[in-house]
GROMACS .gro file of C-alpha atoms in nm:
model
  452
    1UNK     CA    1  -3.840   6.770   6.596
    2UNK     CA    2  -4.064   6.466   6.610
    3UNK     CA    3  -3.964   6.169   6.398
    4UNK     CA    4  -4.162   6.144   6.075
    5UNK     CA    5  -4.404   5.856   6.082
    6UNK     CA    6  -4.351   5.601   5.808
    7UNK     CA    7  -4.647   5.582   5.572
    8UNK     CA    8  -4.813   5.240   5.577
    9UNK     CA    9  -4.793   5.043   5.255
   10UNK     CA   10  -5.170   5.035   5.214
   11UNK     CA   11  -5.184   5.417   5.225
   12UNK     CA   12  -4.923   5.475   4.950
   13UNK     CA   13  -5.054   5.628   4.627
   14UNK     CA   14  -4.857   5.374   4.424
   15UNK     CA   15  -4.764   5.068   4.633
   16UNK     CA   16  -4.426   4.896   4.578
   17UNK     CA   17  -4.609   4.598   4.438
   18UNK     CA   18  -4.741   4.816   4.154
   19UNK     CA   19  -4.387   4.921   4.063
   20UNK     CA   20  -4.265   4.561   4.043
   21UNK     CA   21  -4.560   4.442   3.839
   22UNK     CA   22  -4.550   4.738   3.597
   23UNK     CA   23  -4.173   4.707   3.558
   24UNK     CA   24  -4.198   4.337   3.480
   25UNK     CA   25  -4.470   4.393   3.222
   26UNK     CA   26  -4.280   4.678   3.053
   27UNK     CA   27  -3.953   4.484   3.035
   28UNK     CA   28  -4.128   4.177   2.892
   29UNK     CA   29  -4.315   4.382   2.633
   30UNK     CA   30  -3.997   4.559   2.525
   31UNK     CA   31  -3.808   4.228   2.507
   32UNK     CA   32  -4.084   4.069   2.300
   33UNK     CA   33  -4.090   4.361   2.054
   34UNK     CA   34  -3.710   4.379   2.017
   35UNK     CA   35  -3.686   4.002   1.976
   36UNK     CA   36  -3.949   4.010   1.701
   37UNK     CA   37  -3.767   4.292   1.520
   38UNK     CA   38  -3.436   4.106   1.558
   39UNK     CA   39  -3.584   3.791   1.405
   40UNK     CA   40  -3.712   3.989   1.105
   41UNK     CA   41  -3.373   4.159   1.055
   42UNK     CA   42  -3.173   3.841   1.110
   43UNK     CA   43  -3.383   3.664   0.849
   44UNK     CA   44  -3.210   3.878   0.586
   45UNK     CA   45  -2.873   3.917   0.759
   46UNK     CA   46  -2.819   3.563   0.894
   47UNK     CA   47  -3.090   3.304   0.826
   48UNK     CA   48  -3.127   3.326   0.447
   49UNK     CA   49  -2.748   3.363   0.383
   50UNK     CA   50  -2.681   3.067   0.614
   51UNK     CA   51  -2.929   2.842   0.433
   52UNK     CA   52  -2.776   2.951   0.106
   53UNK     CA   53  -2.431   2.855   0.237
   54UNK     CA   54  -2.558   2.518   0.363
   55UNK     CA   55  -2.687   2.423   0.018
   56UNK     CA   56  -2.424   2.601  -0.194
   57UNK     CA   57  -2.201   2.299  -0.241
   58UNK     CA   58  -1.890   2.512  -0.189
   59UNK     CA   59  -1.580   2.314  -0.097
   60UNK     CA   60  -1.439   2.416   0.240
   61UNK     CA   61  -1.077   2.360   0.138
   62UNK     CA   62  -0.955   2.678  -0.035
   63UNK     CA   63  -0.802   2.693  -0.380
   64UNK     CA   64  -0.617   2.988  -0.536
   65UNK     CA   65  -0.738   3.285  -0.735
   66UNK     CA   66  -0.552   3.556  -0.922
   67UNK     CA   67  -0.725   3.874  -1.038
   68UNK     CA   68  -0.759   3.892  -1.416
   69UNK     CA   69  -0.956   4.214  -1.462
   70UNK     CA   70  -1.155   4.479  -1.276
   71UNK     CA   71  -1.455   4.648  -1.433
   72UNK     CA   72  -1.666   4.940  -1.309
   73UNK     CA   73  -2.013   4.934  -1.463
   74UNK     CA   74  -2.291   5.190  -1.438
   75UNK     CA   75  -2.575   4.937  -1.431
   76UNK     CA   76  -2.484   4.611  -1.266
   77UNK     CA   77  -2.673   4.295  -1.186
   78UNK     CA   78  -2.398   4.180  -0.951
   79UNK     CA   79  -2.112   4.339  -0.762
   80UNK     CA   80  -1.807   4.201  -0.587
   81UNK     CA   81  -1.883   4.387  -0.264
   82UNK     CA   82  -2.162   4.608  -0.128
   83UNK     CA   83  -2.162   4.792   0.205
   84UNK     CA   84  -2.522   4.719   0.312
   85UNK     CA   85  -2.713   4.403   0.225
   86UNK     CA   86  -3.058   4.543   0.307
   87UNK     CA   87  -3.035   4.818   0.046
   88UNK     CA   88  -2.845   4.683  -0.252
   89UNK     CA   89  -2.811   4.954  -0.511
   90UNK     CA   90  -2.877   4.902  -0.879
   91UNK     CA   91  -2.635   5.181  -0.975
   92UNK     CA   92  -2.266   5.156  -1.053
   93UNK     CA   93  -2.051   4.890  -0.891
   94UNK     CA   94  -1.712   4.721  -0.917
   95UNK     CA   95  -1.689   4.374  -1.068
   96UNK     CA   96  -1.372   4.170  -1.012
   97UNK     CA   97  -1.291   3.869  -1.230
   98UNK     CA   98  -1.035   3.606  -1.133
   99UNK     CA   99  -0.862   3.301  -1.275
  100UNK     CA  100  -0.943   2.998  -1.060
  101UNK     CA  101  -0.693   2.716  -1.017
  102UNK     CA  102  -0.586   2.435  -0.787
  103UNK     CA  103  -0.314   2.489  -0.527
  104UNK     CA  104   0.048   2.468  -0.627
  105UNK     CA  105   0.322   2.281  -0.440
  106UNK     CA  106   0.479   2.352  -0.103
  107UNK     CA  107   0.858   2.378  -0.122
  108UNK     CA  108   1.109   2.353   0.159
  109UNK     CA  109   1.469   2.441   0.066
  110UNK     CA  110   1.726   2.325   0.320
  111UNK     CA  111   2.088   2.410   0.402
  112UNK     CA  112   2.060   2.759   0.256
  113UNK     CA  113   2.329   3.024   0.282
  114UNK     CA  114   2.387   3.372   0.147
  115UNK     CA  115   2.013   3.449   0.155
  116UNK     CA  116   1.880   3.782   0.034
  117UNK     CA  117   1.541   3.938  -0.038
  118UNK     CA  118   1.443   4.258  -0.213
  119UNK     CA  119   1.114   4.442  -0.254
  120UNK     CA  120   1.052   4.604  -0.592
  121UNK     CA  121   0.822   4.889  -0.507
  122UNK     CA  122   0.556   4.969  -0.763
  123UNK     CA  123   0.307   5.254  -0.778
  124UNK     CA  124   0.111   5.335  -0.466
  125UNK     CA  125  -0.233   5.387  -0.616
  126UNK     CA  126  -0.366   5.558  -0.302
  127UNK     CA  127  -0.098   5.825  -0.269
  128UNK     CA  128   0.024   5.872  -0.626
  129UNK     CA  129  -0.022   6.211  -0.789
  130UNK     CA  130  -0.302   6.205  -1.048
  131UNK     CA  131  -0.316   6.458  -1.327
  132UNK     CA  132  -0.677   6.533  -1.425
  133UNK     CA  133  -0.703   6.669  -1.774
  134UNK     CA  134  -1.053   6.809  -1.711
  135UNK     CA  135  -0.891   7.049  -1.465
  136UNK     CA  136  -0.619   7.145  -1.716
  137UNK     CA  137  -0.350   6.957  -1.522
  138UNK     CA  138  -0.217   6.775  -1.831
  139UNK     CA  139  -0.077   7.068  -2.024
  140UNK     CA  140   0.279   7.017  -1.899
  141UNK     CA  141   0.304   6.635  -1.890
  142UNK     CA  142   0.647   6.494  -1.979
  143UNK     CA  143   0.737   6.126  -1.959
  144UNK     CA  144   0.540   5.801  -1.966
  145UNK     CA  145   0.190   5.813  -1.822
  146UNK     CA  146  -0.077   5.552  -1.758
  147UNK     CA  147  -0.412   5.725  -1.818
  148UNK     CA  148  -0.768   5.619  -1.741
  149UNK     CA  149  -1.055   5.832  -1.872
  150UNK     CA  150  -0.869   6.159  -1.842
  151UNK     CA  151  -0.676   6.086  -1.521
  152UNK     CA  152  -0.303   6.018  -1.570
  153UNK     CA  153  -0.034   5.870  -1.345
  154UNK     CA  154   0.336   5.923  -1.404
  155UNK     CA  155   0.512   5.584  -1.427
  156UNK     CA  156   0.841   5.713  -1.567
  157UNK     CA  157   1.038   5.654  -1.247
  158UNK     CA  158   0.897   5.304  -1.192
  159UNK     CA  159   0.888   5.150  -1.542
  160UNK     CA  160   1.099   5.172  -1.852
  161UNK     CA  161   0.877   5.113  -2.155
  162UNK     CA  162   1.005   5.008  -2.498
  163UNK     CA  163   0.762   5.064  -2.787
  164UNK     CA  164   0.761   5.121  -3.161
  165UNK     CA  165   0.415   5.241  -3.266
  166UNK     CA  166   0.211   5.535  -3.137
  167UNK     CA  167  -0.114   5.698  -3.239
  168UNK     CA  168  -0.154   6.056  -3.356
  169UNK     CA  169  -0.059   6.298  -3.080
  170UNK     CA  170  -0.311   6.490  -2.872
  171UNK     CA  171  -0.238   6.850  -2.778
  172UNK     CA  172  -0.324   6.893  -2.410
  173UNK     CA  173  -0.203   7.254  -2.408
  174UNK     CA  174  -0.365   7.568  -2.536
  175UNK     CA  175  -0.729   7.671  -2.523
  176UNK     CA  176  -0.859   7.334  -2.651
  177UNK     CA  177  -0.623   7.119  -2.444
  178UNK     CA  178  -0.891   7.043  -2.188
  179UNK     CA  179  -1.132   6.924  -2.459
  180UNK     CA  180  -0.869   6.724  -2.650
  181UNK     CA  181  -0.747   6.524  -2.350
  182UNK     CA  182  -1.050   6.499  -2.123
  183UNK     CA  183  -1.099   6.131  -2.226
  184UNK     CA  184  -0.734   6.031  -2.276
  185UNK     CA  185  -0.680   5.663  -2.201
  186UNK     CA  186  -0.413   5.393  -2.208
  187UNK     CA  187  -0.036   5.415  -2.194
  188UNK     CA  188   0.091   5.746  -2.331
  189UNK     CA  189   0.424   5.910  -2.392
  190UNK     CA  190   0.413   6.286  -2.342
  191UNK     CA  191   0.642   6.578  -2.416
  192UNK     CA  192   0.541   6.915  -2.269
  193UNK     CA  193   0.170   6.834  -2.291
  194UNK     CA  194   0.179   6.667  -2.635
  195UNK     CA  195   0.075   6.304  -2.568
  196UNK     CA  196   0.071   6.002  -2.801
  197UNK     CA  197  -0.093   5.674  -2.709
  198UNK     CA  198   0.146   5.377  -2.720
  199UNK     CA  199   0.015   5.091  -2.932
  200UNK     CA  200   0.075   4.726  -2.857
  201UNK     CA  201   0.306   4.547  -2.857
  202UNK     CA  202   0.518   4.728  -2.604
  203UNK     CA  203   0.735   4.615  -2.315
  204UNK     CA  204   0.748   4.794  -1.980
  205UNK     CA  205   1.025   4.675  -1.749
  206UNK     CA  206   1.010   4.743  -1.379
  207UNK     CA  207   1.297   4.970  -1.280
  208UNK     CA  208   1.399   4.726  -1.009
  209UNK     CA  209   1.757   4.652  -1.110
  210UNK     CA  210   2.075   4.534  -0.945
  211UNK     CA  211   1.918   4.225  -0.792
  212UNK     CA  212   2.223   4.019  -0.684
  213UNK     CA  213   2.180   3.681  -0.850
  214UNK     CA  214   2.545   3.578  -0.833
  215UNK     CA  215   2.604   3.256  -0.635
  216UNK     CA  216   2.228   3.205  -0.599
  217UNK     CA  217   2.066   2.883  -0.715
  218UNK     CA  218   1.716   2.949  -0.576
  219UNK     CA  219   1.502   3.247  -0.682
  220UNK     CA  220   1.145   3.272  -0.555
  221UNK     CA  221   0.907   3.549  -0.663
  222UNK     CA  222   0.638   3.655  -0.417
  223UNK     CA  223   0.432   3.937  -0.564
  224UNK     CA  224   0.664   4.237  -0.571
  225UNK     CA  225   0.931   4.065  -0.359
  226UNK     CA  226   1.224   3.849  -0.465
  227UNK     CA  227   1.385   3.586  -0.238
  228UNK     CA  228   1.728   3.453  -0.334
  229UNK     CA  229   1.956   3.198  -0.170
  230UNK     CA  230   2.214   2.924  -0.220
  231UNK     CA  231   2.054   2.596  -0.107
  232UNK     CA  232   2.164   2.232  -0.107
  233UNK     CA  233   1.837   2.039  -0.145
  234UNK     CA  234   1.464   2.085  -0.186
  235UNK     CA  235   1.172   1.898  -0.034
  236UNK     CA  236   0.840   1.897  -0.216
  237UNK     CA  237   0.527   1.848  -0.006
  238UNK     CA  238   0.742   1.720   0.281
  239UNK     CA  239   0.914   1.440   0.083
  240UNK     CA  240   1.262   1.469  -0.067
  241UNK     CA  241   1.270   1.427  -0.443
  242UNK     CA  242   1.527   1.189  -0.588
  243UNK     CA  243   1.609   1.030  -0.923
  244UNK     CA  244   1.700   1.332  -1.129
  245UNK     CA  245   1.534   1.603  -0.924
  246UNK     CA  246   1.703   1.934  -0.867
  247UNK     CA  247   1.990   1.965  -0.619
  248UNK     CA  248   2.287   2.191  -0.555
  249UNK     CA  249   2.534   1.971  -0.743
  250UNK     CA  250   2.377   2.076  -1.070
  251UNK     CA  251   2.494   2.400  -1.230
  252UNK     CA  252   2.138   2.528  -1.254
  253UNK     CA  253   1.908   2.777  -1.086
  254UNK     CA  254   1.551   2.699  -0.990
  255UNK     CA  255   1.286   2.971  -1.012
  256UNK     CA  256   0.922   2.968  -0.906
  257UNK     CA  257   0.636   3.204  -0.829
  258UNK     CA  258   0.495   3.145  -0.479
  259UNK     CA  259   0.204   3.285  -0.281
  260UNK     CA  260   0.383   3.296   0.055
  261UNK     CA  261   0.755   3.275   0.132
  262UNK     CA  262   0.937   3.273   0.465
  263UNK     CA  263   1.308   3.256   0.532
  264UNK     CA  264   1.387   3.085   0.863
  265UNK     CA  265   1.749   3.018   0.958
  266UNK     CA  266   1.932   2.815   0.691
  267UNK     CA  267   1.614   2.748   0.489
  268UNK     CA  268   1.348   2.885   0.258
  269UNK     CA  269   0.984   2.776   0.288
  270UNK     CA  270   0.729   2.856   0.020
  271UNK     CA  271   0.356   2.782  -0.017
  272UNK     CA  272   0.159   2.749  -0.341
  273UNK     CA  273   0.446   2.757  -0.588
  274UNK     CA  274   0.376   2.746  -0.961
  275UNK     CA  275   0.560   2.790  -1.290
  276UNK     CA  276   0.875   2.613  -1.175
  277UNK     CA  277   1.168   2.678  -1.405
  278UNK     CA  278   1.522   2.537  -1.406
  279UNK     CA  279   1.773   2.740  -1.607
  280UNK     CA  280   2.144   2.722  -1.662
  281UNK     CA  281   2.333   2.954  -1.427
  282UNK     CA  282   2.508   3.107  -1.725
  283UNK     CA  283   2.171   3.234  -1.853
  284UNK     CA  284   2.148   3.469  -1.556
  285UNK     CA  285   2.405   3.742  -1.508
  286UNK     CA  286   2.555   3.842  -1.176
  287UNK     CA  287   2.293   4.115  -1.144
  288UNK     CA  288   1.946   4.104  -1.289
  289UNK     CA  289   1.620   4.300  -1.292
  290UNK     CA  290   1.274   4.211  -1.172
  291UNK     CA  291   1.110   4.200  -1.515
  292UNK     CA  292   1.365   3.955  -1.653
  293UNK     CA  293   1.328   3.718  -1.357
  294UNK     CA  294   0.950   3.738  -1.378
  295UNK     CA  295   0.958   3.656  -1.749
  296UNK     CA  296   1.154   3.336  -1.682
  297UNK     CA  297   0.864   3.201  -1.472
  298UNK     CA  298   0.592   3.265  -1.730
  299UNK     CA  299   0.743   3.230  -2.078
  300UNK     CA  300   0.845   2.865  -2.067
  301UNK     CA  301   0.526   2.671  -2.143
  302UNK     CA  302   0.691   2.338  -2.233
  303UNK     CA  303   0.832   2.259  -1.892
  304UNK     CA  304   1.016   1.936  -1.819
  305UNK     CA  305   0.889   1.669  -1.580
  306UNK     CA  306   1.151   1.779  -1.328
  307UNK     CA  307   1.023   2.137  -1.339
  308UNK     CA  308   0.661   2.023  -1.309
  309UNK     CA  309   0.747   1.817  -1.000
  310UNK     CA  310   0.900   2.120  -0.830
  311UNK     CA  311   0.622   2.364  -0.925
  312UNK     CA  312   0.363   2.282  -1.194
  313UNK     CA  313   0.274   2.542  -1.459
  314UNK     CA  314  -0.034   2.749  -1.385
  315UNK     CA  315  -0.212   2.630  -1.699
  316UNK     CA  316  -0.206   2.270  -1.569
  317UNK     CA  317  -0.385   2.375  -1.250
  318UNK     CA  318  -0.645   2.600  -1.410
  319UNK     CA  319  -1.010   2.535  -1.323
  320UNK     CA  320  -1.185   2.834  -1.482
  321UNK     CA  321  -1.102   3.168  -1.642
  322UNK     CA  322  -1.267   3.499  -1.555
  323UNK     CA  323  -1.479   3.371  -1.268
  324UNK     CA  324  -1.681   3.631  -1.080
  325UNK     CA  325  -1.533   3.717  -0.742
  326UNK     CA  326  -1.762   3.809  -0.451
  327UNK     CA  327  -1.669   3.885  -0.092
  328UNK     CA  328  -1.925   3.624   0.020
  329UNK     CA  329  -2.230   3.450  -0.120
  330UNK     CA  330  -2.437   3.765  -0.081
  331UNK     CA  331  -2.177   3.996  -0.230
  332UNK     CA  332  -2.221   4.243   0.056
  333UNK     CA  333  -2.141   4.310   0.423
  334UNK     CA  334  -2.342   4.472   0.704
  335UNK     CA  335  -2.063   4.607   0.926
  336UNK     CA  336  -2.058   4.960   0.775
  337UNK     CA  337  -1.680   4.975   0.833
  338UNK     CA  338  -1.579   5.045   0.471
  339UNK     CA  339  -1.482   4.681   0.427
  340UNK     CA  340  -1.559   4.697   0.056
  341UNK     CA  341  -1.315   4.981   0.003
  342UNK     CA  342  -1.037   4.773   0.157
  343UNK     CA  343  -1.157   4.460  -0.027
  344UNK     CA  344  -1.141   4.625  -0.369
  345UNK     CA  345  -0.804   4.779  -0.286
  346UNK     CA  346  -0.659   4.439  -0.190
  347UNK     CA  347  -0.825   4.209  -0.445
  348UNK     CA  348  -0.868   4.454  -0.733
  349UNK     CA  349  -0.504   4.447  -0.846
  350UNK     CA  350  -0.532   4.319  -1.203
  351UNK     CA  351  -0.186   4.422  -1.320
  352UNK     CA  352  -0.318   4.710  -1.535
  353UNK     CA  353  -0.084   4.945  -1.348
  354UNK     CA  354   0.208   4.707  -1.415
  355UNK     CA  355   0.218   4.597  -1.052
  356UNK     CA  356   0.185   4.236  -0.940
  357UNK     CA  357  -0.164   4.088  -0.966
  358UNK     CA  358  -0.358   4.002  -0.654
  359UNK     CA  359  -0.326   3.637  -0.554
  360UNK     CA  360  -0.526   3.488  -0.268
  361UNK     CA  361  -0.713   3.180  -0.138
  362UNK     CA  362  -1.076   3.149  -0.250
  363UNK     CA  363  -1.366   2.904  -0.241
  364UNK     CA  364  -1.581   2.761  -0.518
  365UNK     CA  365  -1.843   2.500  -0.598
  366UNK     CA  366  -1.765   2.226  -0.849
  367UNK     CA  367  -2.114   2.267  -0.989
  368UNK     CA  368  -2.063   2.640  -1.052
  369UNK     CA  369  -1.695   2.738  -1.094
  370UNK     CA  370  -1.796   3.062  -1.266
  371UNK     CA  371  -1.849   3.222  -0.924
  372UNK     CA  372  -1.603   3.223  -0.631
  373UNK     CA  373  -1.604   3.382  -0.287
  374UNK     CA  374  -1.316   3.506  -0.075
  375UNK     CA  375  -1.487   3.439   0.260
  376UNK     CA  376  -1.639   3.105   0.348
  377UNK     CA  377  -1.627   2.922   0.681
  378UNK     CA  378  -1.896   2.663   0.744
  379UNK     CA  379  -1.811   2.631   1.113
  380UNK     CA  380  -1.855   3.005   1.170
  381UNK     CA  381  -2.174   3.000   0.961
  382UNK     CA  382  -2.327   2.727   1.177
  383UNK     CA  383  -2.227   2.905   1.498
  384UNK     CA  384  -2.371   3.239   1.386
  385UNK     CA  385  -2.690   3.071   1.268
  386UNK     CA  386  -2.751   2.887   1.597
  387UNK     CA  387  -2.677   3.194   1.808
  388UNK     CA  388  -2.896   3.417   1.593
  389UNK     CA  389  -3.179   3.163   1.603
  390UNK     CA  390  -3.169   3.055   1.968
  391UNK     CA  391  -3.113   3.384   2.155
  392UNK     CA  392  -3.400   3.591   2.004
  393UNK     CA  393  -3.635   3.292   2.007
  394UNK     CA  394  -3.567   3.215   2.373
  395UNK     CA  395  -3.610   3.579   2.473
  396UNK     CA  396  -3.935   3.603   2.278
  397UNK     CA  397  -4.081   3.285   2.430
  398UNK     CA  398  -3.978   3.373   2.786
  399UNK     CA  399  -4.115   3.728   2.762
  400UNK     CA  400  -4.444   3.609   2.611
  401UNK     CA  401  -4.488   3.340   2.876
  402UNK     CA  402  -4.419   3.596   3.147
  403UNK     CA  403  -4.681   3.830   3.002
  404UNK     CA  404  -4.935   3.547   2.991
  405UNK     CA  405  -4.852   3.462   3.352
  406UNK     CA  406  -4.906   3.824   3.454
  407UNK     CA  407  -5.239   3.825   3.275
  408UNK     CA  408  -5.348   3.517   3.469
  409UNK     CA  409  -5.225   3.620   3.812
  410UNK     CA  410  -5.261   3.999   3.829
  411UNK     CA  411  -5.575   4.208   3.847
  412UNK     CA  412  -5.666   4.568   3.920
  413UNK     CA  413  -5.872   4.624   4.232
  414UNK     CA  414  -6.152   4.876   4.293
  415UNK     CA  415  -5.890   5.109   4.437
  416UNK     CA  416  -5.708   5.111   4.096
  417UNK     CA  417  -5.411   4.920   4.239
  418UNK     CA  418  -5.262   4.606   4.087
  419UNK     CA  419  -5.235   4.301   4.308
  420UNK     CA  420  -5.171   3.934   4.267
  421UNK     CA  421  -5.486   3.726   4.292
  422UNK     CA  422  -5.536   3.535   4.615
  423UNK     CA  423  -5.714   3.214   4.684
  424UNK     CA  424  -6.074   3.258   4.784
  425UNK     CA  425  -6.116   3.595   4.615
  426UNK     CA  426  -5.946   3.847   4.399
  427UNK     CA  427  -5.792   4.179   4.477
  428UNK     CA  428  -6.124   4.360   4.430
  429UNK     CA  429  -6.296   4.142   4.686
  430UNK     CA  430  -6.015   4.197   4.932
  431UNK     CA  431  -6.033   4.574   4.878
  432UNK     CA  432  -6.410   4.574   4.932
  433UNK     CA  433  -6.366   4.371   5.250
  434UNK     CA  434  -6.117   4.625   5.379
  435UNK     CA  435  -6.363   4.909   5.311
  436UNK     CA  436  -6.645   4.730   5.492
  437UNK     CA  437  -6.425   4.662   5.791
  438UNK     CA  438  -6.327   5.026   5.814
  439UNK     CA  439  -6.694   5.127   5.789
  440UNK     CA  440  -6.796   4.891   6.070
  441UNK     CA  441  -6.526   5.027   6.295
  442UNK     CA  442  -6.637   5.381   6.222
  443UNK     CA  443  -7.004   5.303   6.309
  444UNK     CA  444  -6.911   5.148   6.642
  445UNK     CA  445  -6.720   5.458   6.734
  446UNK     CA  446  -7.025   5.676   6.669
  447UNK     CA  447  -7.249   5.464   6.887
  448UNK     CA  448  -6.999   5.479   7.169
  449UNK     CA  449  -7.005   5.857   7.155
  450UNK     CA  450  -7.382   5.871   7.189
  451UNK     CA  451  -7.393   5.645   7.494
  452UNK     CA  452  -7.142   5.859   7.666
   0.00000   0.00000   0.00000
């Protein structure tokens, strides 16, 4: 079988040069369009938020926030977190308010022995059984229940509540039980579906008992955890306190509420400690409960200078009450990863369920302390802004310059093929010259045939 002759380039229907030129033009056009769209999108997602952060006046060093209340409103002009910044809804949203304060002290307890820590588990709001009165699930309730608009949670096994006054009972059983209790709210005591709302004042103690406080002179509370130890000395902010400060030779116990506590070997280290309290060891029994220990750190408002040096009271550090909390300056995220669901779960603990309140670092502006954000990093903001500005702009400029260059250097010949222009004539002239040459050769051939 004879070898197939390779088709000359000039006889191809679409020469390779056409493929390269068309491919370059298509890629540049697509790059220019995508870069333009990216710049429009990034104006809302990156550029405007970055400029707002640059001129916000927010201090880069974090302070501390503790959640004071969480409100769900039907019509909101602001929300703590939204899932998509380009389509902010005007419907219902969650608003989180916090108490803003300066940082507490950093404590380092040394030469510690007999250390112990215990977690006092509260109510898991995600997995707890909810009784919905609208579905007639409240007709057999017995115990103490925390209800919110007709949805009740059993807290009998977690809290022991002492109260004196209750409202008139509601009958959640029978044919009208659904109607009677569909809007039940507050703390209620129930007996076989007959529920009475508990009026204030009441006292609900966490059923976290048998905390071994014997031979412990340091008790640190960290949310729902308790750290206990027998230590010899304490360092505040890296410097040992003298002249009447607390030490192990005194028959006293020091208590404080701290944001973060670690227990390395022979020591206890705590960050952001407040409400320092020094009590006589005889005031604490050999075994105590969580509620009693927690009350010792918040009830004593007239603290001594020694206690203030160890951990100042929260009221002395307060900057603002009920500041609005937002996840960032925009109050929204664009990741579509359900970040807001996790954000509200973590920062929306206001203590209404008798669990520990959320406590976390936050950022604020001295000119506007009524609004705080949980995420703020100027270095990251600058980096994202420069990347978002330079990359699309460079791609857009390069693609546009390439298209202009193609316009100047490429033309379509009379044979409908694209070629780069040559000196002394374009592609059309070259194609015409090739046709004339072929015609001349053909005429010479005819004359040769006649002579023969």
